[in-house]
Short mmCIF file of C-alpha atoms and ligand atoms in Angstrom, two decimals:
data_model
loop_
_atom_site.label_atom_id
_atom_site.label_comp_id
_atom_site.label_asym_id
_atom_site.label_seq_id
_atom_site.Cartn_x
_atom_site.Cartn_y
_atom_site.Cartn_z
CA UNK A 16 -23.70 9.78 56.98
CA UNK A 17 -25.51 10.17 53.62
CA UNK A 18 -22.91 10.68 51.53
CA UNK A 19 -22.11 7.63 50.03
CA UNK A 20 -25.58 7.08 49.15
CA UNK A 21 -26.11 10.30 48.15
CA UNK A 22 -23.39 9.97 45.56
CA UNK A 23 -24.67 6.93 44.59
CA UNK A 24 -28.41 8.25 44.02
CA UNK A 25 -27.28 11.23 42.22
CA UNK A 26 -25.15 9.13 40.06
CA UNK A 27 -27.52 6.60 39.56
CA UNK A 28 -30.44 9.32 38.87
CA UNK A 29 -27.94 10.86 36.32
CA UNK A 30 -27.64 7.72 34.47
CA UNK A 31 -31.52 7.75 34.37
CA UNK A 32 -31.46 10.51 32.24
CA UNK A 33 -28.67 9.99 30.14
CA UNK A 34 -30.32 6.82 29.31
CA UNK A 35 -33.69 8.87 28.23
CA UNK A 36 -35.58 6.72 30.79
CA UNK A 37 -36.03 9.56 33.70
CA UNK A 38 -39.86 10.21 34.45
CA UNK A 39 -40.46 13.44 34.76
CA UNK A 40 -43.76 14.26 36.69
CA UNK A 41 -46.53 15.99 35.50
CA UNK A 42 -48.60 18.11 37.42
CA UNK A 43 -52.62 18.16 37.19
CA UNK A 44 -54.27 21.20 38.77
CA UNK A 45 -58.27 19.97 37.91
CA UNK A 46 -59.80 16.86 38.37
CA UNK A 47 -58.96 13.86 36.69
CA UNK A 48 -61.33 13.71 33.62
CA UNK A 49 -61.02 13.58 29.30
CA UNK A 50 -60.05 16.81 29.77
CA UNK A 51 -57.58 18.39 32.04
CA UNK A 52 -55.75 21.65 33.27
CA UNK A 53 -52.04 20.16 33.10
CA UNK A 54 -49.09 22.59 34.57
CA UNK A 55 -47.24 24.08 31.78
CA UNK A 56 -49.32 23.29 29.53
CA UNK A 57 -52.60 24.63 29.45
CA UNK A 58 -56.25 22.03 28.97
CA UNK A 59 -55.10 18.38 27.60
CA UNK A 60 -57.04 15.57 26.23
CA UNK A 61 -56.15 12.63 28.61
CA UNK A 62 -55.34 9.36 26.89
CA UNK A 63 -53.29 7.68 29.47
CA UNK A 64 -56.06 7.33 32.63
CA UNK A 65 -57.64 4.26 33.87
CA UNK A 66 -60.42 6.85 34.53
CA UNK A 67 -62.46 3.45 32.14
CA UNK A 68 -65.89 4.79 33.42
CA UNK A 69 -65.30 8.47 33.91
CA UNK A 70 -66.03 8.22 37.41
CA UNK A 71 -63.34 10.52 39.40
CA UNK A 72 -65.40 13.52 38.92
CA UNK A 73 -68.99 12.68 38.93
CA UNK A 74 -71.03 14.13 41.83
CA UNK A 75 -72.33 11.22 43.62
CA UNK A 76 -68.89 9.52 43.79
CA UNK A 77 -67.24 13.00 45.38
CA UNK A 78 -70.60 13.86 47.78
CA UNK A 79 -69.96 10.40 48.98
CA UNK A 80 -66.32 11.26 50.08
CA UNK A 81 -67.14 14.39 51.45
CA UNK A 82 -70.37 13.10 53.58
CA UNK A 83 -68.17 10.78 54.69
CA UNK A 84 -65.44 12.97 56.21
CA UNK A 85 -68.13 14.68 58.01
CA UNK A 86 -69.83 11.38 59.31
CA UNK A 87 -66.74 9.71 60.24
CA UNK A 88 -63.33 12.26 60.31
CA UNK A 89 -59.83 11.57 58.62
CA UNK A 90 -59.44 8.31 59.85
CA UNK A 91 -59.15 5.30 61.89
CA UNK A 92 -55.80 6.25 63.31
CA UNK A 93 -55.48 2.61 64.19
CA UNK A 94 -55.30 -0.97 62.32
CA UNK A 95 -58.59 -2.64 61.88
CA UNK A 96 -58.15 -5.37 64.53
CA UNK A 97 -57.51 -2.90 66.85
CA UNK A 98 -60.34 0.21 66.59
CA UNK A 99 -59.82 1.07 62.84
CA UNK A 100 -63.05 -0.53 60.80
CA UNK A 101 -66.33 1.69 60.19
CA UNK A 102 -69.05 0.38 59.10
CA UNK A 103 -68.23 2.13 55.44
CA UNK A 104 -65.75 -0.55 55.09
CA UNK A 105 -68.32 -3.22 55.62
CA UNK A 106 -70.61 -1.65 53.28
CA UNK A 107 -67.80 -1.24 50.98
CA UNK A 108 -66.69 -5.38 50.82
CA UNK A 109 -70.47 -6.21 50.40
CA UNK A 110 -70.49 -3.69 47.62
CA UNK A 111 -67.38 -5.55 45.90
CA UNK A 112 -68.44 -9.09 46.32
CA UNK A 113 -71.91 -8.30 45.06
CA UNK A 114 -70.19 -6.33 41.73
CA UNK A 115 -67.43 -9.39 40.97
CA UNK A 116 -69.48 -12.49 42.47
CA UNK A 117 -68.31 -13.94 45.10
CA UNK A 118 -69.78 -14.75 48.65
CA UNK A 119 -67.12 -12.30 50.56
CA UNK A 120 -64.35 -9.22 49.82
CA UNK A 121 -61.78 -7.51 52.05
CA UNK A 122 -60.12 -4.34 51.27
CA UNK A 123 -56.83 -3.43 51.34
CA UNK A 124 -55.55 -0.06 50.94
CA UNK A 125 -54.12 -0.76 47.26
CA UNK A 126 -54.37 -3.32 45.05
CA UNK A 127 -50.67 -3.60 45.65
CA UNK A 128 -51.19 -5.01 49.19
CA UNK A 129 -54.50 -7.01 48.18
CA UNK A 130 -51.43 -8.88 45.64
CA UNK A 131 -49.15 -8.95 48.53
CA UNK A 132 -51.62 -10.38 51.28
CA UNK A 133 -52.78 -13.78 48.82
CA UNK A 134 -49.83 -15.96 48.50
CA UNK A 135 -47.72 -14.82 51.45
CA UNK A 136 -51.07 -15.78 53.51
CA UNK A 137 -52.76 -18.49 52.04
CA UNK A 138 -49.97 -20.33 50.83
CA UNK A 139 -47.63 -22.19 53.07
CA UNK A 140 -44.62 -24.21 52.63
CA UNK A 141 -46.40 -27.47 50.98
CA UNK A 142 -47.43 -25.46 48.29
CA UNK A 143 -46.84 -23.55 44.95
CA UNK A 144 -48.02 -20.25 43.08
CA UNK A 145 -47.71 -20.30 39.86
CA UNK A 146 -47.97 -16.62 37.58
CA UNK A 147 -48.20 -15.47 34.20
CA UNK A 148 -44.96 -14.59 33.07
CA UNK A 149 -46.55 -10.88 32.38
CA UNK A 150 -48.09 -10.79 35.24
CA UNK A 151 -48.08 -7.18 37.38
CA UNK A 152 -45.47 -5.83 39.40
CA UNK A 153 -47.61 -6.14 42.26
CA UNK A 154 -48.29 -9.80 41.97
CA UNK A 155 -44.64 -11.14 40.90
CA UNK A 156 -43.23 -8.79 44.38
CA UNK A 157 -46.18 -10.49 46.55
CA UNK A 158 -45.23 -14.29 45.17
CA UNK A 159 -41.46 -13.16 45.87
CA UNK A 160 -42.23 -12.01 49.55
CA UNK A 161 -44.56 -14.91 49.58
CA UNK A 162 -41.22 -17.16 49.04
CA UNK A 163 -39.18 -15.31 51.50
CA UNK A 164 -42.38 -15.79 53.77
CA UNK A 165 -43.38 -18.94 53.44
CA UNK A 166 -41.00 -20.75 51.67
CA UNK A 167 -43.66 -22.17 49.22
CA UNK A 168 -42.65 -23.16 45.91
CA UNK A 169 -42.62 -20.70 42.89
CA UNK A 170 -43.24 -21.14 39.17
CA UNK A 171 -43.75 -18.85 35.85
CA UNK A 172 -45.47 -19.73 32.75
CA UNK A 173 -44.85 -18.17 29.35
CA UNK A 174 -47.44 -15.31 28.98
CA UNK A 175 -50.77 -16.83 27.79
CA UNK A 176 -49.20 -20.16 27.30
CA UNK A 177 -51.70 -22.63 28.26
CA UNK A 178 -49.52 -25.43 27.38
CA UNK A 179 -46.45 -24.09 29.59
CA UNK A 180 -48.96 -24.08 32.07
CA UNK A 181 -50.42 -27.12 32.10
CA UNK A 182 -46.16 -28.64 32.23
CA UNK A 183 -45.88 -26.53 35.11
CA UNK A 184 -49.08 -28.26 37.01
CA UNK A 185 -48.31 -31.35 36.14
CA UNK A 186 -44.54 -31.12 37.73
CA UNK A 187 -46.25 -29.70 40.69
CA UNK A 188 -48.28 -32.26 41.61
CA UNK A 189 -47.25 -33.42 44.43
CA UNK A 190 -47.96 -29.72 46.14
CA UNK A 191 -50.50 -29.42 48.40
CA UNK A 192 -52.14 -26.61 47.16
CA UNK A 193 -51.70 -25.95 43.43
CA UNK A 194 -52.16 -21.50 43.05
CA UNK A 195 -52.18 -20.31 39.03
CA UNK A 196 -52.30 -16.25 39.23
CA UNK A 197 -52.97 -14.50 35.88
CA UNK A 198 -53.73 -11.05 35.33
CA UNK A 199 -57.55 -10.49 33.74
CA UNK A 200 -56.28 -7.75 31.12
CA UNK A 201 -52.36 -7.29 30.87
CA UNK A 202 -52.05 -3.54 31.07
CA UNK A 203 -49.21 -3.15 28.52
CA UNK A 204 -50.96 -5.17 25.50
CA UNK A 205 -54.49 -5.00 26.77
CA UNK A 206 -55.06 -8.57 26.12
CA UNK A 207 -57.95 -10.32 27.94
CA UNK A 208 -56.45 -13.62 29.89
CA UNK A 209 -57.61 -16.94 28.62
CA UNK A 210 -60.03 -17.42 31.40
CA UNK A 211 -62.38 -20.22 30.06
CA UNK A 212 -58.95 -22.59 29.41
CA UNK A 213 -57.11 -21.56 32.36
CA UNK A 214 -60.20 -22.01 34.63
CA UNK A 215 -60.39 -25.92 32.98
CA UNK A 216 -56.44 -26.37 33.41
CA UNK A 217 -57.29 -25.64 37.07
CA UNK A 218 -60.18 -27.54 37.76
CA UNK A 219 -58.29 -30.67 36.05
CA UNK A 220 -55.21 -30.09 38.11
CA UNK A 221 -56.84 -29.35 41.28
CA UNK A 222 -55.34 -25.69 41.52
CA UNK A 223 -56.84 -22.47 42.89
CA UNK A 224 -57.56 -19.72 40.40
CA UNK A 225 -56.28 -16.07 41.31
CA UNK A 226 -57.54 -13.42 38.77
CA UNK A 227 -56.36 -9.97 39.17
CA UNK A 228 -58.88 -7.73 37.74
CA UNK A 229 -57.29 -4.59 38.11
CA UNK A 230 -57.71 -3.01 34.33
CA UNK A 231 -61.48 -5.75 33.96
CA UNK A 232 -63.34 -4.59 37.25
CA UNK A 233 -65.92 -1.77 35.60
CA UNK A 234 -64.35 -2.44 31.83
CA UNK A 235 -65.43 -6.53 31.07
CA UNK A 236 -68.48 -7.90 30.41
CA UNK A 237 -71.71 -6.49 29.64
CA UNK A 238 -72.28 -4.75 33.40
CA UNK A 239 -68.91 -4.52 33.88
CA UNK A 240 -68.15 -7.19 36.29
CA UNK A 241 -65.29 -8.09 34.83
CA UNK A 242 -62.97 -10.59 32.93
CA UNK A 243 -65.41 -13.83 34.80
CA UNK A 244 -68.60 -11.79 32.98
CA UNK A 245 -66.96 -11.16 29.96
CA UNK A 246 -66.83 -15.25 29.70
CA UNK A 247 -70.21 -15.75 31.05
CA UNK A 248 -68.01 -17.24 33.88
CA UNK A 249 -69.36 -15.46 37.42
CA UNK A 250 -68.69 -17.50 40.26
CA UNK A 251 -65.68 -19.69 39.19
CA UNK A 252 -63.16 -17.53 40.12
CA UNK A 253 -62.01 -18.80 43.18
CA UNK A 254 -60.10 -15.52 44.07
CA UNK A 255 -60.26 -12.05 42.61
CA UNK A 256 -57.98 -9.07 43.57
CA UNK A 257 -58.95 -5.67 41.77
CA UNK A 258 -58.29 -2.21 42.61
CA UNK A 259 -60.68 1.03 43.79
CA UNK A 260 -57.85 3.35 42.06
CA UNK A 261 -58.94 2.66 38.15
CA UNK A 262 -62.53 2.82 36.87
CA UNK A 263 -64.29 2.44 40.15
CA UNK A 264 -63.85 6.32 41.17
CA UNK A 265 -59.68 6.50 40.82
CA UNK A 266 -58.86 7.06 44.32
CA UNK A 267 -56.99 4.34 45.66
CA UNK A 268 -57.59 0.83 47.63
CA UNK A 269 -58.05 -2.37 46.68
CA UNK A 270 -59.42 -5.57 47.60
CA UNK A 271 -59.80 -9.84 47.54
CA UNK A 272 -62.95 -11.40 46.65
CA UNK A 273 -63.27 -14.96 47.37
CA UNK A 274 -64.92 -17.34 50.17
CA UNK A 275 -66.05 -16.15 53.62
CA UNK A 276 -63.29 -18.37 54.67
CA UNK A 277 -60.47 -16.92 52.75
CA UNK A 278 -61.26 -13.27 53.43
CA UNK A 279 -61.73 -14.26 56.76
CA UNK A 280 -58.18 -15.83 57.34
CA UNK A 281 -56.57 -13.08 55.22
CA UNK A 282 -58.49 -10.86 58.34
CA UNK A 283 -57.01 -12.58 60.50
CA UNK A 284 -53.40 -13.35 59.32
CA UNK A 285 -52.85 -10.86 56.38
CA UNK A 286 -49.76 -8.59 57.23
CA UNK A 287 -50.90 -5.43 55.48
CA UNK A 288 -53.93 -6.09 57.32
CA UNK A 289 -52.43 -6.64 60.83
CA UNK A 290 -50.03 -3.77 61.02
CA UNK A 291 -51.85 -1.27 58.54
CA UNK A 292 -54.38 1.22 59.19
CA UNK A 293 -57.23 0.57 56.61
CA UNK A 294 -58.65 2.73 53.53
CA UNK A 295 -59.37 6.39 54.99
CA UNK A 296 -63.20 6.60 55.09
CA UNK A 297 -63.50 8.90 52.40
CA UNK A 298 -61.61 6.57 49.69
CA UNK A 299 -64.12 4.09 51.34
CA UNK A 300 -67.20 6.11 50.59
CA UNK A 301 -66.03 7.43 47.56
CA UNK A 302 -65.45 3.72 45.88
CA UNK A 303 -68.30 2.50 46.89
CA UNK A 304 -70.43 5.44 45.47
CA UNK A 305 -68.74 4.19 42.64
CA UNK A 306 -70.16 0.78 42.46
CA UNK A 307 -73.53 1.69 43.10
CA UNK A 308 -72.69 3.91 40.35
CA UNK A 309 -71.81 1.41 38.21
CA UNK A 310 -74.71 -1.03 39.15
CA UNK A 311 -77.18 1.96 38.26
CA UNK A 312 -75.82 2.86 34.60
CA UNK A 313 -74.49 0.11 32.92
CA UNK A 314 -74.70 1.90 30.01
CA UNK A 315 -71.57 3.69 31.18
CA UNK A 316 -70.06 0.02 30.24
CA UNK A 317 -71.37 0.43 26.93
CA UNK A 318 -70.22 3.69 25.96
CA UNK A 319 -67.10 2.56 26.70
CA UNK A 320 -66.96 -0.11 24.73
CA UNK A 321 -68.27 2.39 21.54
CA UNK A 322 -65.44 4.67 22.22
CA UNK A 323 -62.93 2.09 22.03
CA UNK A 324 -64.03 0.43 19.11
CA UNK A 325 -64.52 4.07 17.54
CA UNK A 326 -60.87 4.89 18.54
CA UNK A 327 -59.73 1.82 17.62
CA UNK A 328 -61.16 1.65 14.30
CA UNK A 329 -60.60 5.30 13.44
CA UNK A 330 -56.68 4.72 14.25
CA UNK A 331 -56.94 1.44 11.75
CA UNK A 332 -58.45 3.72 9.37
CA UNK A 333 -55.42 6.53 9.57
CA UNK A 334 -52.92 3.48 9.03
CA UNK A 335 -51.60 2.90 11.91
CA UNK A 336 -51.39 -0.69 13.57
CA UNK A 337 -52.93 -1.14 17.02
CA UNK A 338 -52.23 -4.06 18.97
CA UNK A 339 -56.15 -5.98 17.98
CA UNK A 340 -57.75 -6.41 20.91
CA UNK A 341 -61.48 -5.62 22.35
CA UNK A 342 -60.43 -3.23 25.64
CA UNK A 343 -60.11 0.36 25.76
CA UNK A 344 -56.35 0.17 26.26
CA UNK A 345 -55.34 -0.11 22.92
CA UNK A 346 -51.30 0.35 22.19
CA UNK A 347 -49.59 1.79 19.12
CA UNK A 348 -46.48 -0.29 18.61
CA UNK A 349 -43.30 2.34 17.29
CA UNK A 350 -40.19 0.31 17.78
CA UNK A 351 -37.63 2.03 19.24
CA UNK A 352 -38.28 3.62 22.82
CA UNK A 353 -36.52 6.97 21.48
CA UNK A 354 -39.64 7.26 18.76
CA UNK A 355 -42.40 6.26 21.34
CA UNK A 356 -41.15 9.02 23.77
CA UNK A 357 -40.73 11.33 21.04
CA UNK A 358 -43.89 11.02 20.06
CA UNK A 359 -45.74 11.09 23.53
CA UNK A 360 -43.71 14.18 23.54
CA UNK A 361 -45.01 15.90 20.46
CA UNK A 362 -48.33 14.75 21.62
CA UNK A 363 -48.38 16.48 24.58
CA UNK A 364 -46.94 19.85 22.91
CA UNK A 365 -50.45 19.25 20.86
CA UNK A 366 -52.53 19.30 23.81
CA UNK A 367 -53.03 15.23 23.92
CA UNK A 368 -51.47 13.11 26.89
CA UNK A 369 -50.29 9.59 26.12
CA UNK A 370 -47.71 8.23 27.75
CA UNK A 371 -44.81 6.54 25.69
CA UNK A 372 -43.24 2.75 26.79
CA UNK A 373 -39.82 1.58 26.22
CA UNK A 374 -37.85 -1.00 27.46
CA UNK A 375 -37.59 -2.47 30.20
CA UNK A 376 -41.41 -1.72 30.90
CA UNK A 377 -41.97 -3.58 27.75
CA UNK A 378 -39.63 -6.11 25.21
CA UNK A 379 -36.86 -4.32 23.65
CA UNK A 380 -38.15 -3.08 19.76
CA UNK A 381 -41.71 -2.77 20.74
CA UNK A 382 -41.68 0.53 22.29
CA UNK A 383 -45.42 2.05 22.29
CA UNK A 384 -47.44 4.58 22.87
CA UNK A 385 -50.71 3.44 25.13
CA UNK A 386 -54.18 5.12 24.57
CA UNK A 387 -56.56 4.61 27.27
CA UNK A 388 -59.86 5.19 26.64
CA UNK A 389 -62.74 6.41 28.84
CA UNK A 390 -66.78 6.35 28.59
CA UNK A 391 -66.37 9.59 29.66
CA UNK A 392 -64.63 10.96 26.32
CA UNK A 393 -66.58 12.73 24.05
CA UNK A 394 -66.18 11.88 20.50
CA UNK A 395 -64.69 15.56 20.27
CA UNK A 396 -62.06 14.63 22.49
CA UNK A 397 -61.90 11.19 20.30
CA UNK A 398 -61.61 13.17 17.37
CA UNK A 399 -58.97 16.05 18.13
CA UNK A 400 -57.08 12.99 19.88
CA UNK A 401 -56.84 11.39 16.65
CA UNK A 402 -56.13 14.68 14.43
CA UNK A 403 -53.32 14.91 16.65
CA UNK A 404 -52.10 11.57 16.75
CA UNK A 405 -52.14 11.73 12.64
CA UNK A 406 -50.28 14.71 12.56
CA UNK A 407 -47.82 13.76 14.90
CA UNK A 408 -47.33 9.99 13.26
CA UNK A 409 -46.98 11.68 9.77
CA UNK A 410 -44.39 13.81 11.18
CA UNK A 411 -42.39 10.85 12.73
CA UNK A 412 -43.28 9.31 9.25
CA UNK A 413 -45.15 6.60 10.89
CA UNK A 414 -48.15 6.63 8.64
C1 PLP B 505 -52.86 -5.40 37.13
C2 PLP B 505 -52.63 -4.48 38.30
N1 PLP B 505 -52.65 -4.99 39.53
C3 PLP B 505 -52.44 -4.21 40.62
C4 PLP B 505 -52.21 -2.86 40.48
C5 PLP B 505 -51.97 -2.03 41.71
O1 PLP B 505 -53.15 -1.34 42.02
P1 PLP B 505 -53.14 -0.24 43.17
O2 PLP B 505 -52.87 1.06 42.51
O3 PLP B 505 -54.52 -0.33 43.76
O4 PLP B 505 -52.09 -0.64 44.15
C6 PLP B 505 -52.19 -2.28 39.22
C7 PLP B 505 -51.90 -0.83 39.08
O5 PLP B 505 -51.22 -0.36 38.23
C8 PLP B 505 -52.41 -3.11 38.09
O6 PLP B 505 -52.38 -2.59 36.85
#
């Protein structure tokens, strides 16, 4: 019965390779951390982890997990309108809307779903969502389900184009509910969205702002709050989706901070809500130990921020060109995708794990390698990253 698809896969998966775009999987046998034990290749310095604050491995965040298995088992082994919510999950959502700002937060079990649940919920068909044309995967799939769903309208903006827009809110006026969804820092470039101008485009055209927070949440602003903090803007973002599975501990889960009302209805209509059993206690425990983390040592925050402008600087200084930019995910354009996963490759044979982007993940000719930077780096790890990365480049005859 398989067959034909079979053939197809396996033709398909072929083509993958010949095409130098196959992703082969690597295999971690230590905690996530600067440093790792990587199969097949011995310790590695990690460059390509959201792990922003270091917070995977740190005792409090991995106690909480495992008190919580004892406290509460595996699981809920049910959705949460049924028998599946402990009070963990309560005490998680406070914990979130306290750290971003907003009255209320629900979790989802990913980000991905938190992305999913917004529009195909809250919009309905008298309305429009309108995203950053860079937006992530997980927010262009949710507006497309969100059309199948609802059959609200749909528009895209050129990335960062404030001007595109503003066109695009005008022509919508006559929606009933105006929805403008940006990311807070685009992974690929680590650019910080335009928040103060897109919040005032908004407020002018009567629109509701969605800010996914995914790579800000722990990174931005002085406490880490945040793209909103890092504009001195807590509190006008009417929606924020972020994940649990970057700097706040790495696990996995997500949620949406907004109004009682909105995390309310998204309780009470959300389909990966409804027919979904919720975050396993432990991830729930875990991410929370995490925030109160966070809330106790901002100064995590601030090492951060040192390391990347270190990193940053110290890459300037070897003569190579890093996208500018003031997050720790700071990318080295190469070119051609051949060169960038050549040299991830050569990286990796020097003990140094960076991940290399081509097309389609990003435009054709600006094929990258992506360092990621964590508080919890050392600036040996900084340092033996960036012998390697020299060597490497001068071999490539980069710099
Ligand atoms: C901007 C953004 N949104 C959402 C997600 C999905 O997050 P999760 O892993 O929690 O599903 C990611 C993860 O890569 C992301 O970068």
């Amino acid at each position: 019965m398989m067959d034909a698809l079979e053939r197809r896969l396996t033709a398909d998966l072929e083509g993958f390779r010949k095409d130098g775009v196959y992703k082969k999987l690597l295999y971690l046998d230590s905690a996530q951390a600067p440093r790792v034990r990587m199969e097949g290749h011995g310790e590695v310095i990690v460059l390509s982890s959201n792990n922003y604050l270091g917070l995977c491995n740190v005792p409090e965040v991995i106690q909480a997990g495992k008190d919580a298995l004892d406290r509460y088992g595996a699981g809920t082994a049910s959705v949460r309108f049924i028998c599946g919510t402990f009070t963990v999950h309560r005490a998680l959502e406070q914990a979130c809307a306290r750290l971003v700002g907003t009255p209320a937060s629900l979790s989802f079990v990913s980000c991905w779903n938190a992305n999913e649940a917004v529009p195909g919920t809250l919009l309905g068909e008298d309305d429009i969502v309108i995203s950053d044309q860079l937006n992530h995967a997980s927010i262009i799939d949710g507006i497309r389900l969100a059309k199948a769903i609802t059959r609200c309208q749909t528009g895209v903006y050129r990335h960062a184009d404030l001007g595109d827009l503003e066109e695009k809110l005008k022509a919508a006026s006559d929606r009933r509910v105006r929805m403008v969804i940006t990311d807070g820092v685009f992974s690929m470039e680590g650019a910080i969205a335009k928040l103060p101008d897109i919040a005032q485009l908004c407020r002018r055209h009567d629109a509701v702002l969605v800010v996914d927070d995914s790579h800000s949440t722990g990174v931005l602003g002085t406490t880490g709050r945040g793209t909103a903090e890092h504009f001195g803007m807590v509190g006008e973002v009417d929606i924020i989706t972020s994940t649990l599975g970057k700097a706040l501990g790495g696990a996995a889960g997500g949620f949406v901070a907004s109004t009682e009302s909105a995390c309310d209805y998204l309780t009470q209509r959300a389909r990966p809500q409804l027919f979904s059993n919720a975050l396993p206690p432990t991830v729930a425990a875990s991410a929370l130990a995490s925030i109160e983390y966070l809330e106790h040592h901002p100064e995590r925050v601030a090492a951060l921020r040192q390391n990347a402008a270190y990193f940053r600087d110290r890459l300037l200084a070897d003569g190579f060109s890093p996208l500018p930019g003031e997050t720790p995910i700071i990318p080295v354009i190469l070119g051609e995708t051949a060169k960038a996963i050549e040299m991830s490759r050569l990286l990796l044979a020097e003990g140094v794990f960076v991940t290399g982007f081509g097309f389609p993940v990003v435009p054709q000719g600006q094929a990258r390698i992506r360092c990621q930077i964590s508080a919890a780096h050392t600036r040996d790890d900084l340092d033996q990253a960036l012998a390697a990365i020299r060597k490497v480049g001068q071999r490539l005859g980069i710099v």
